[in-house]
Coordinates of C-alpha atoms and ligand atoms in Angstrom, one line a residue:
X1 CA -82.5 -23.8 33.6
X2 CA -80.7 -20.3 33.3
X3 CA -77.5 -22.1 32.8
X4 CA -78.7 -24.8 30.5
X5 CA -80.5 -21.4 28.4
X6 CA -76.9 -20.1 28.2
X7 CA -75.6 -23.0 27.1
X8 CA -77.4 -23.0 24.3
X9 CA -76.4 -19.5 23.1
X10 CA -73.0 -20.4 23.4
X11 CA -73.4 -23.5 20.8
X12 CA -75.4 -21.4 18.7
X13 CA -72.0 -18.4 19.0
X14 CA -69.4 -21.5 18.8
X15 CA -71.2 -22.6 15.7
X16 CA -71.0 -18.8 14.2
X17 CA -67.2 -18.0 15.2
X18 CA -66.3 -21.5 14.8
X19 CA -67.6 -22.0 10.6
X20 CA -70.9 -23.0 9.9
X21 CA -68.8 -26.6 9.3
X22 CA -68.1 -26.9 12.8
X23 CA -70.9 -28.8 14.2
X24 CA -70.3 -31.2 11.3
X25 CA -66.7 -31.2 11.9
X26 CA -65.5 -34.5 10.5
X27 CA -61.9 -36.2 11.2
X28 CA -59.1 -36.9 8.8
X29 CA -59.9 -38.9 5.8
X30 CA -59.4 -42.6 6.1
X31 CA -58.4 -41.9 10.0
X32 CA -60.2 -44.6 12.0
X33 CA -60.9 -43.8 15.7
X34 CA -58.5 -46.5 17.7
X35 CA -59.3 -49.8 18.7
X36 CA -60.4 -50.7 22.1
X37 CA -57.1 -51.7 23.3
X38 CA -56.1 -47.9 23.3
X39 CA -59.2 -46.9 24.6
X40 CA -59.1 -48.8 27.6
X41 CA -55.5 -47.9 28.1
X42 CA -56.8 -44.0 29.2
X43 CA -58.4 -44.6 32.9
X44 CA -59.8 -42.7 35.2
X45 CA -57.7 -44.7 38.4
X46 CA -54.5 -43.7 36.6
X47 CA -55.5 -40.1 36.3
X48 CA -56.5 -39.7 40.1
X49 CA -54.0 -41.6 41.0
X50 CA -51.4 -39.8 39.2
X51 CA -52.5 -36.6 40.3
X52 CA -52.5 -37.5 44.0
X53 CA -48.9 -38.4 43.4
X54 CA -47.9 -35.0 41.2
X55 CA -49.6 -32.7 43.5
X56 CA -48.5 -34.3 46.7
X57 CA -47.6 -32.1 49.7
X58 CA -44.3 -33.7 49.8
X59 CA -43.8 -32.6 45.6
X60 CA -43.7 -28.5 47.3
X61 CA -45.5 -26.7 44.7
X62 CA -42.8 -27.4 42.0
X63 CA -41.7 -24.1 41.8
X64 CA -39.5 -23.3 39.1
X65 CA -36.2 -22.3 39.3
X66 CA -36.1 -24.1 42.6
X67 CA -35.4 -28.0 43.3
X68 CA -38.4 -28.9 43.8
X69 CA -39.2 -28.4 39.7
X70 CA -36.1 -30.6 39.1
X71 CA -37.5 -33.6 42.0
X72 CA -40.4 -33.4 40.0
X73 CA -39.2 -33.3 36.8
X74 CA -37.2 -36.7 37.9
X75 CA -40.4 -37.9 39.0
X76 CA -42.1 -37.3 35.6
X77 CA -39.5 -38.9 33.4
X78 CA -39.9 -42.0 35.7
X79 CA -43.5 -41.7 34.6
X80 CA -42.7 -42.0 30.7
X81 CA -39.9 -45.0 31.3
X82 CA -42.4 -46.9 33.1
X83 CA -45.0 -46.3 30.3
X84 CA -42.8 -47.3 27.6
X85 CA -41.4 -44.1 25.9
X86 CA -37.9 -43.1 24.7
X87 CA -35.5 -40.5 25.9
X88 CA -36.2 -37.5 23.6
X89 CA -34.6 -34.6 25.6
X90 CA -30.3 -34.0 24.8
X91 CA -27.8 -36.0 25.2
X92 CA -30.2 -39.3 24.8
X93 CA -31.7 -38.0 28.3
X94 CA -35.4 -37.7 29.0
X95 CA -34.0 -33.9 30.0
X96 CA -33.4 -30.1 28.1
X97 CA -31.3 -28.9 30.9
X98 CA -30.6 -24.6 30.6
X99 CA -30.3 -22.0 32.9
X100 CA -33.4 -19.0 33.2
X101 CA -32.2 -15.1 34.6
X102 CA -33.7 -14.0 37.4
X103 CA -33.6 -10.3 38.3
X104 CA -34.8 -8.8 41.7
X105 CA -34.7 -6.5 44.5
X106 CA -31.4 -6.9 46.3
X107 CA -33.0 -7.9 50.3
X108 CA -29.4 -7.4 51.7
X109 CA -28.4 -5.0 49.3
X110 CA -31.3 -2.4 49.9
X111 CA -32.2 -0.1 52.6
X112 CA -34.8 2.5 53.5
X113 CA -35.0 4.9 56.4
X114 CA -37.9 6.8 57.3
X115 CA -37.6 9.6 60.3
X116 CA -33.9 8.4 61.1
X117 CA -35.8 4.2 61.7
X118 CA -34.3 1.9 59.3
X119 CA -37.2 0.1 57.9
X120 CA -37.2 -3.9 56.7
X121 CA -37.2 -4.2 53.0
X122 CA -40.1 -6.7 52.6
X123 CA -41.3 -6.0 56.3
X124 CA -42.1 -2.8 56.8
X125 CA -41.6 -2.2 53.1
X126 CA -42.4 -3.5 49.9
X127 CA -41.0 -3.0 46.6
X128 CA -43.3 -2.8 43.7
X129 CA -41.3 -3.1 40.8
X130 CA -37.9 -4.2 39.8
X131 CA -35.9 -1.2 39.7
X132 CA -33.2 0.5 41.7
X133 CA -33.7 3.5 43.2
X134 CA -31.4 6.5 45.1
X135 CA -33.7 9.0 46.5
X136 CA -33.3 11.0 49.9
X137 CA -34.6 14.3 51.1
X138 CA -38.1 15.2 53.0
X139 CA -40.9 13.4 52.4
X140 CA -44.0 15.3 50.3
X141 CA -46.9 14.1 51.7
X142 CA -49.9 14.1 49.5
X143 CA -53.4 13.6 50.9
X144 CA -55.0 13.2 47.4
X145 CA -53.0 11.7 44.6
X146 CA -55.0 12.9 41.9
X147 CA -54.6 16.6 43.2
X148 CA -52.2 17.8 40.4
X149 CA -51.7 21.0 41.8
X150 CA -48.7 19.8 43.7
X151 CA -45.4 19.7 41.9
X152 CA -43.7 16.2 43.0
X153 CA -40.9 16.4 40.4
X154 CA -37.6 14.8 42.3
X155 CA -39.5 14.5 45.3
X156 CA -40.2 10.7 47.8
X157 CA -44.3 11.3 47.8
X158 CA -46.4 9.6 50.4
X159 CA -49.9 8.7 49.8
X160 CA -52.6 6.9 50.9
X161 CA -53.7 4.1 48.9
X162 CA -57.0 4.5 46.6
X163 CA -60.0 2.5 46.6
X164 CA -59.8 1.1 42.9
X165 CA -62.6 0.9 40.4
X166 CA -64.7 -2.2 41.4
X167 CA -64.2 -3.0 37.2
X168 CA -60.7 -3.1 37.7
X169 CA -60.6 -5.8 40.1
X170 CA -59.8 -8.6 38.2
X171 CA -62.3 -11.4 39.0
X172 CA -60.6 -14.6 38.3
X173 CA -56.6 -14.5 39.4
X174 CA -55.4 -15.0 42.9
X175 CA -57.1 -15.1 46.0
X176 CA -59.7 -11.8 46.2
X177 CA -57.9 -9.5 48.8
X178 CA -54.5 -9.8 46.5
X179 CA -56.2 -8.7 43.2
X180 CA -57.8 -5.7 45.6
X181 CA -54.5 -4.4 46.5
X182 CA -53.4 -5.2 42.9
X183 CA -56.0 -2.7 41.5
X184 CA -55.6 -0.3 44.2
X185 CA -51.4 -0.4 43.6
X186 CA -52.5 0.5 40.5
X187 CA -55.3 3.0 40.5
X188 CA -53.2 5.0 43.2
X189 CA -49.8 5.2 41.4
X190 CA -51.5 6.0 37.8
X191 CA -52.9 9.2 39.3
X192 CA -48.8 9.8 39.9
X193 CA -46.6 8.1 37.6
X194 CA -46.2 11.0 35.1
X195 CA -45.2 13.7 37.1
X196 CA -41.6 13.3 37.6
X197 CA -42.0 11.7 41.3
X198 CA -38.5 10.0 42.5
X199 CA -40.9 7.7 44.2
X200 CA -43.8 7.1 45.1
X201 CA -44.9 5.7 49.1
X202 CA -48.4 4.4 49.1
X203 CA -49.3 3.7 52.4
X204 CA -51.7 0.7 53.2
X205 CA -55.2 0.8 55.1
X206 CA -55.5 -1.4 57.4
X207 CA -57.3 -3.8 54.9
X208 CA -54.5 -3.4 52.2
X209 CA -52.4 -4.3 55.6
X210 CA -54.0 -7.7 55.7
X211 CA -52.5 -8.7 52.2
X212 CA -49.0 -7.1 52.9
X213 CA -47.3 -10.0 52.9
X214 CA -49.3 -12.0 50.2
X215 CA -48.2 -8.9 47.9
X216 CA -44.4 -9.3 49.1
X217 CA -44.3 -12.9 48.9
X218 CA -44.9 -12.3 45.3
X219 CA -43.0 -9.4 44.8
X220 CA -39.8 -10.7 46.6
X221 CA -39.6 -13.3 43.6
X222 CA -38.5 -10.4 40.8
X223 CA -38.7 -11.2 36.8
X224 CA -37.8 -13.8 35.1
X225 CA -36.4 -14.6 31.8
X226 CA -34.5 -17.1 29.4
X227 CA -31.8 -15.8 26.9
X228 CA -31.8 -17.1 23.2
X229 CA -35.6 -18.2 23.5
X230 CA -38.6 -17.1 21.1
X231 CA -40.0 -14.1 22.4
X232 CA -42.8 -13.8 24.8
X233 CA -44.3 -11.5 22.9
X234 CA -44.5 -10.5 18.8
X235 CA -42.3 -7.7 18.9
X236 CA -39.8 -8.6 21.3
X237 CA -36.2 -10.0 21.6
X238 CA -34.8 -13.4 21.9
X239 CA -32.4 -12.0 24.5
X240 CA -32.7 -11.4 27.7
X241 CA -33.8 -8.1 28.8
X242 CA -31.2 -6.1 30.3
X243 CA -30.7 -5.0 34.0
X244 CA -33.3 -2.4 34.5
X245 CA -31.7 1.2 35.1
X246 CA -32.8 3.8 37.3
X247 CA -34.6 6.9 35.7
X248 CA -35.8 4.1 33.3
X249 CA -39.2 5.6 32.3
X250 CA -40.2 3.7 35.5
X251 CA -41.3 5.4 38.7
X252 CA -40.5 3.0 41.8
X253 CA -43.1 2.6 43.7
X254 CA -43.8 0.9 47.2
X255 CA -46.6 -0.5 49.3
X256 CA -45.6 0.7 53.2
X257 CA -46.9 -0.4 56.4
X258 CA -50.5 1.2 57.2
X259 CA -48.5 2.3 60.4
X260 CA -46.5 4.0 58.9
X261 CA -49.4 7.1 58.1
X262 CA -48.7 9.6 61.5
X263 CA -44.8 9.0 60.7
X264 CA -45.4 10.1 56.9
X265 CA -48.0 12.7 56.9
X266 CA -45.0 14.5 59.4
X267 CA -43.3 14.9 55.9
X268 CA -39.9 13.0 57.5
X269 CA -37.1 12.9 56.0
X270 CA -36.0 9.4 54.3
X271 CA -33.7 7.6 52.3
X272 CA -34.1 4.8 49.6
X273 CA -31.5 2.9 48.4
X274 CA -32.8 -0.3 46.5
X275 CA -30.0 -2.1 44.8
X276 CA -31.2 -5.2 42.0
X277 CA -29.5 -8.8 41.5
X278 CA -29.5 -10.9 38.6
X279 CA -28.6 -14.3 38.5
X280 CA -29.0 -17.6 36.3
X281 CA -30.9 -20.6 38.1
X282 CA -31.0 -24.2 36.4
X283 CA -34.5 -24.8 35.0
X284 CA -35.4 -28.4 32.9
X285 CA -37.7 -29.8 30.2
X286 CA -38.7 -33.2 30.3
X287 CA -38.9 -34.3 26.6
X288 CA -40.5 -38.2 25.9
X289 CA -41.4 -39.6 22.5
X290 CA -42.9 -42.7 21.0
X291 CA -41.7 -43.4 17.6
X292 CA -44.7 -44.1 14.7
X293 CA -45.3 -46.9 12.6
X294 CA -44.5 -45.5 9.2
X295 CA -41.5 -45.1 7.9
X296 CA -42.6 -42.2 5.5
X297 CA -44.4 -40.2 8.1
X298 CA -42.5 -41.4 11.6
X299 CA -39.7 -38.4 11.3
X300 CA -42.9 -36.1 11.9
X301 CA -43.8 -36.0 15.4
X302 CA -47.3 -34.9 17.5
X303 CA -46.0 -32.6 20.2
X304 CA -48.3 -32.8 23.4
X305 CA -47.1 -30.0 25.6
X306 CA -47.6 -29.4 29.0
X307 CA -46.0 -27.9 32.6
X308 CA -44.7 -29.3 35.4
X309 CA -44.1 -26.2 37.7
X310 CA -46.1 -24.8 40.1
X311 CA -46.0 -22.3 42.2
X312 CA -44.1 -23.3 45.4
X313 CA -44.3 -22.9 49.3
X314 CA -45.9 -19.5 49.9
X315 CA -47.9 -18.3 53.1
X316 CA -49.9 -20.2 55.2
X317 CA -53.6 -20.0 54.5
X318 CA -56.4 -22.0 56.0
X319 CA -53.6 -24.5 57.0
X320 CA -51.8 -24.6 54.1
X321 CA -48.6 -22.9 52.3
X322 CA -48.0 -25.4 49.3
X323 CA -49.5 -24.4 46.3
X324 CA -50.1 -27.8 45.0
X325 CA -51.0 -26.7 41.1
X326 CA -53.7 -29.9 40.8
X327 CA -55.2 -28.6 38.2
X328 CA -52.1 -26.3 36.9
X329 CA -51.0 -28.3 36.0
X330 CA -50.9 -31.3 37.2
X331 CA -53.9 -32.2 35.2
X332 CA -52.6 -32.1 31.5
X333 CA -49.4 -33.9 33.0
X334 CA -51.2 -36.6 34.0
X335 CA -53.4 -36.4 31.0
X336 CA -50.3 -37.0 28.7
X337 CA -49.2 -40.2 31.3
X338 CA -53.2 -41.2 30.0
X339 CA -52.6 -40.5 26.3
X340 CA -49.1 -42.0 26.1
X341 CA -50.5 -45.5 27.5
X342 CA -53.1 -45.4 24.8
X343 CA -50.5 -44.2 22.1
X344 CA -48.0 -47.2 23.7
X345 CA -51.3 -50.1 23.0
X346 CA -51.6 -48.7 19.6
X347 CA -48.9 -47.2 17.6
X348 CA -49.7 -44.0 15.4
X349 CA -48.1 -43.5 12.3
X350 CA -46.4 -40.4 13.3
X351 CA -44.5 -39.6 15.9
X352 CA -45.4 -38.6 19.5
X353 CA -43.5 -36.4 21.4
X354 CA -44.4 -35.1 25.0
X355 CA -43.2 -32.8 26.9
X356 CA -43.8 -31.0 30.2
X357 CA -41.8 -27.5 30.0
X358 CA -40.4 -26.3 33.3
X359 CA -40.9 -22.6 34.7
X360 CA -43.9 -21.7 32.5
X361 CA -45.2 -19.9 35.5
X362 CA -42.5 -18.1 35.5
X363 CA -43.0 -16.6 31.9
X364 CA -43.0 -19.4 29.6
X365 CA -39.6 -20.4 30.1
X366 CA -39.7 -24.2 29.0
X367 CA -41.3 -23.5 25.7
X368 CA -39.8 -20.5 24.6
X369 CA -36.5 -22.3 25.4
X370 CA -37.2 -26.0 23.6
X371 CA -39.1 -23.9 20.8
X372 CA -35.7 -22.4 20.2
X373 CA -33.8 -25.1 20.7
X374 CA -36.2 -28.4 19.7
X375 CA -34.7 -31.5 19.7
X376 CA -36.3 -32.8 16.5
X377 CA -36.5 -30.3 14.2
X378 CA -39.3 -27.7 14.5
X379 CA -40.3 -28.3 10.5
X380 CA -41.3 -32.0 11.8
X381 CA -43.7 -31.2 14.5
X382 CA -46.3 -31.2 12.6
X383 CA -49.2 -30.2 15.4
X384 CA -48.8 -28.7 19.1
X385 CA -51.9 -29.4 21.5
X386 CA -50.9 -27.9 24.6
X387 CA -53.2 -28.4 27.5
X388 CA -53.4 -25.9 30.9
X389 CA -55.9 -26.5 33.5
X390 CA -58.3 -29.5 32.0
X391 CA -60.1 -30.8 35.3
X392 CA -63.0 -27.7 36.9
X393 CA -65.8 -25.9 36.6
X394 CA -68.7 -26.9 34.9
X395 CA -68.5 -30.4 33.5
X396 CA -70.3 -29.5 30.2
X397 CA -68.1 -26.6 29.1
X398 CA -64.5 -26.6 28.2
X399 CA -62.5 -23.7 25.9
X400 CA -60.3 -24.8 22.6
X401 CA -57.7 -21.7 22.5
X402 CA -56.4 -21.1 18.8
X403 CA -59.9 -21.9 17.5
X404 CA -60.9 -18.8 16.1
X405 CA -58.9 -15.5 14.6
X406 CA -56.7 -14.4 14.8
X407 CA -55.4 -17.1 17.0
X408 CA -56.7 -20.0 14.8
X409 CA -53.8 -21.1 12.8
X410 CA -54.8 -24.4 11.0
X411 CA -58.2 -25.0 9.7
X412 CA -57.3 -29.1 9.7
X413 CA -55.6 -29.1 13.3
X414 CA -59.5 -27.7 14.8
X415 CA -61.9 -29.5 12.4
X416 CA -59.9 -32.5 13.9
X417 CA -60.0 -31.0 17.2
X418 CA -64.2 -30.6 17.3
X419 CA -64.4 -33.7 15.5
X420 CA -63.0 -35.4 18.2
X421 CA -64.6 -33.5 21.2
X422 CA -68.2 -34.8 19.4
X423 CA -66.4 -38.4 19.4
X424 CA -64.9 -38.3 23.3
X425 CA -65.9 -35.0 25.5
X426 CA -69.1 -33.7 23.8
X427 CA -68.1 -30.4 25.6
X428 CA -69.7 -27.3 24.8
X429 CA -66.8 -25.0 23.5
X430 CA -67.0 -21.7 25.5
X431 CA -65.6 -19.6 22.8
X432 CA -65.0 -16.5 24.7
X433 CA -62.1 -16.9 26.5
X434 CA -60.3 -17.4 23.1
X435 CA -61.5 -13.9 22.1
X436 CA -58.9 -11.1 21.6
X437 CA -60.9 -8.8 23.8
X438 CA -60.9 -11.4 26.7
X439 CA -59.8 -9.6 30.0
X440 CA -57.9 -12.6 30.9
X441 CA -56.0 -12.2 27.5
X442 CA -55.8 -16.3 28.3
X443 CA -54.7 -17.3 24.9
X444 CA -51.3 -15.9 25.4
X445 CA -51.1 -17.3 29.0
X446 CA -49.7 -20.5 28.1
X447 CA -47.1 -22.9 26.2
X448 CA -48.8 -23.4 22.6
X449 CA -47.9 -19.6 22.1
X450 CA -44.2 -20.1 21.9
X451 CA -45.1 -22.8 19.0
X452 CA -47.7 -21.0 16.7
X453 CA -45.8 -18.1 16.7
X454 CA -43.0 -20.6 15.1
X455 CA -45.9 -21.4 12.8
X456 CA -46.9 -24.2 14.2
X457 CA -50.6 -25.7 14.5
X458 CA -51.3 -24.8 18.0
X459 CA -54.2 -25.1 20.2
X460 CA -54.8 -25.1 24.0
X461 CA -57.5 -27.5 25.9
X462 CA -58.5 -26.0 29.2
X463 CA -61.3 -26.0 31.6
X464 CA -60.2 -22.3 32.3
X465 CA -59.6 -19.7 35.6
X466 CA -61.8 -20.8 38.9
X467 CA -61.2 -19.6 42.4
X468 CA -58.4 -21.9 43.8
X469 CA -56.4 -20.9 40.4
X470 CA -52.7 -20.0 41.8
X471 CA -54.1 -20.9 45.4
X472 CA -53.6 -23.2 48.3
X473 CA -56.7 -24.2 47.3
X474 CA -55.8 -26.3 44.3
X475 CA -55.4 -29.7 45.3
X476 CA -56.5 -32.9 44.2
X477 CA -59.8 -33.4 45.7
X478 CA -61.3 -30.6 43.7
X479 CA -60.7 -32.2 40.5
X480 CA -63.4 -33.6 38.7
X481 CA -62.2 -36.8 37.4
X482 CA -64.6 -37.8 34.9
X483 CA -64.6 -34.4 33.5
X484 CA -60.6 -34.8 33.5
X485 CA -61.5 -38.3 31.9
X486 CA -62.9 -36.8 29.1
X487 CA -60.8 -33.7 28.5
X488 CA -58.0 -36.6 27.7
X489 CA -59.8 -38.7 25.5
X490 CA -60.4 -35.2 24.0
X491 CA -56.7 -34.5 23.4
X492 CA -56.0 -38.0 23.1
X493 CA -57.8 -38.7 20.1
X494 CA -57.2 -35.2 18.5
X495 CA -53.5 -36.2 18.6
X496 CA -54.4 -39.9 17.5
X497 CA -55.9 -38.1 14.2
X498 CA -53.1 -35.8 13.8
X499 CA -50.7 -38.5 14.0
X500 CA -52.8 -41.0 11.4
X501 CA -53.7 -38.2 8.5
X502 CA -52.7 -38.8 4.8
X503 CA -51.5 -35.1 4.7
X504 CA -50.1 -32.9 7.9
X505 CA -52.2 -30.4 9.0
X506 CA -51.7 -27.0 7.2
X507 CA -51.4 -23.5 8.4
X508 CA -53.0 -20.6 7.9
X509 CA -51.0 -18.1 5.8
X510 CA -49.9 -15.6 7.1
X511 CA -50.8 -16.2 10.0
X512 CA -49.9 -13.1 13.0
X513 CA -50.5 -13.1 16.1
X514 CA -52.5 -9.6 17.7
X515 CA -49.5 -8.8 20.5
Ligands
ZN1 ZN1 -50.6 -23.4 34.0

């Protein structure tokens, strides 16, 4: 009852933010919805049993930047020769093959010593952010970080960690007891980070203890980032960063051992020497098309976009250490393998390119590489619908990202989009999580972005965050399939209107994105 009430207020919000129009949304003129041949082509037993396959133990989290995104890159060009599609990556390959820079602590190049004990870099001690560090000299113990009284200018300060404020916990990222000790990091190193520390010790409670080395496991990793790519962001560069320096505006900070506290509050002496490495790691995009009917319209081409990476072999929790990525992102992948078949029964008379973009976990890598570097011209792709996480939670809601300003940047490309949701998912569009004031700041969390800042019609289909999102816990029995079923037809027919329309869809002018 309380969630069907709620449900009704969001129609009621979608039907304000979305134009009065919305609920009346109608397709393309002249477009007819496609035969039953096509239809039939997009089933549920292909979906499961696709998804089985791509988030298979044996597939090791598809981590990019490792070879377990290239196996299952291989994999997912297989998929699109069996279907029926061409080679549309370089070299008349299905691949985009480039290399991504990854920057991170040095393990063999660091140390630390506290008290005259060498301590383990990662073990005993954890890096917090990437940036080198030379400190020695007596350690200032502080029992209260907020106590400003206490000059720490030059000085290694030890701490205890804070208790964060409960809002600052975020709610839907990561398993609970990691985005705890996120918040804490963070609440306890604020209350320092301007006063000129050298560096800043913040030692664990026993709790904060417990997710030591979930926090290292991600930390060890470093930054990642792809030279000559659109920018992540809508002031940045199309370079890579450089090589962070120390004295960088950046006060290094670490998460120690909770048995470290007697040894610290003894104000020791100690010695930190963390050294960085960068290095370039081979990263791929899988690029498929399907070539349209018309000859006046077939040199434009659909783009569906999705990721093939996950996030690798991590700890062991509850029995398992692969994180699988079922729903991200297996599900849009196997989504596309849906809409392709359908596309391949019925020809459009555009173009259809797919693609599944490697390393977006890792920053966005894959698009913001083939964005830059398309291989058909990025005037011709006339529409991106980009899909991240399309299979949980509630099987009556689903979020259209790029819907609404400032991220909606073609009127056509979402009148399409909700006419086809009231023609295949009849979801009820959650419009909040497209919101510029949306914690999650989910809009700018996925592959579309690197397009409609290029100025091209963008959206994102998703089912949004849940509790298994970036854990162990998101394998393929916890999709909903006929929710899944729909979300495709969803995207499916959107791109089936795109494809079939008199005119391409236009863009908003001048259209900017808020960050
Ligand atoms: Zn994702």
């Amino acid at each position: 009852m309380r969630t069907s009430h709620l449900l009704t207020i969001v129609v009621a919000v979608a039907a304000l933010v979305l134009g009065t129009h919305s609920l009346l949304a109608q397709p393309p003129a002249g477009v007819a919805a496609p035969g039953p041949r096509a239809w039939a082509a997009v089933r549920e037993a292909d979906l499961r049993r696709d998804l089985f396959a791509m988030a298979a133990p044996a597939m090791r989290g598809r981590e990019g930047g490792t070879i377990d995104e290239l196996a299952a890159s291989i994999w997912v060009a297989q998929q699109y020769e069996t279907i029926g599609l061409v080679p549309m990556g370089e070299n008349g390959t299905w691949f985009q093959w480039f290399n991504m820079t990854r920057t991170r602590v040095s393990t063999a190049g660091s140390m630390a010593s506290v008290a005259g004990r060498t301590l383990g870099v990662w073990r005993d001690i954890t890096p917090y952010n990437v940036v080198p560090v030379e400190a020695t000299g007596r350690v200032l113990w502080l029992p209260t970080p907020s106590d400003t009284t206490v000059d720490v200018r030059g000085r290694i300060v030890a701490t205890p960690v804070q208790s964060p404020p409960p809002a600052s916990v975020r709610t839907t990222s990561y398993p609970t007891r990691v985005r705890y000790v996120e918040a804490a990091m963070n609440a306890t190193v604020r209350m320092l980070g301007r006063r000129g520390a050298a560096a800043i010790l913040v030692v664990a409670t026993d709790s904060v203890d417990a997710a030591f080395d979930a926090i290292t496991v991600q930390r060890e990793r470093g930054s990642y980032d792809v030279d000559r790519a659109t920018p992540r962001s809508s002031n940045g560069s199309d370079r890579v960063a450089p090589v962070p320096v120390a004295g960088g505006g950046v006060v290094p900070s670490f998460l120690v051992r909770a048995s470290m506290l007697a040894t610290l509050r003894a104000q020791p002496e100690a010695a930190l020497s963390i050294r960085l490495e960068r290095f370039d790691t081979p990263v791929v995009n899988v690029v498929a098309g399907l070539r349209g009917t018309d000859p006046a319209l077939r040199d434009e081409w659909v783009l569906y976009s999705s990721h093939q990476d996950a996030n690798g072999v991590r700890l062991l929790a509850n029995g398992d250490s692969v994180l699988a990525g079922a729903d991200d992102n297996a599900s849009v992948s196997v989504a596309q393998f849906a809409a392709a078949r359908a596309f391949v029964a019925q020809r459009p008379r555009r173009s259809v390119l797919f693609i599944q973009q490697g390393s977006e976990e890792k920053g966005l890598i894959g698009s913001r590489y083939f964005s830059a570097h398309p291989t058909v011209p990025i005037t011709q792709i006339v529409a991106v619908l980009n899909g991240d996480m399309i299979g949980r939670n509630h099987p009556d809601t689903a979020a259209l990202l790029g819907a609404q300003p400032p991220h909606r940047n073609s009127d056509d490309l979402v009148q399409w989009a909700l006419a086809a949701n009231a023609r295949t998912g009849k979801f009820v569009i959650d419009t909040t999580w497209d919101r510029p004031t949306h914690p999650e700041g989910w809009y700018f969390r996925s592959d579309h972005v690197s397009y409609a800042r290029l100025g091209v019609p963008a959206l994102m289909y998703t089912t949004n965050l849940h509790d298994d999102y970036h854990t162990a816990g998101d394998t393929p029995e916890r999709i909903d399939y006929p929710k899944l079923l729909r979300m495709t037809r969803w995207m499916y027919l959107t791109g089936w209107y795109a494809a079939n329309a008199a005119t391409r869809p236009a863009v908003v002018p001048n259209f900017r994105l808020e960050r």
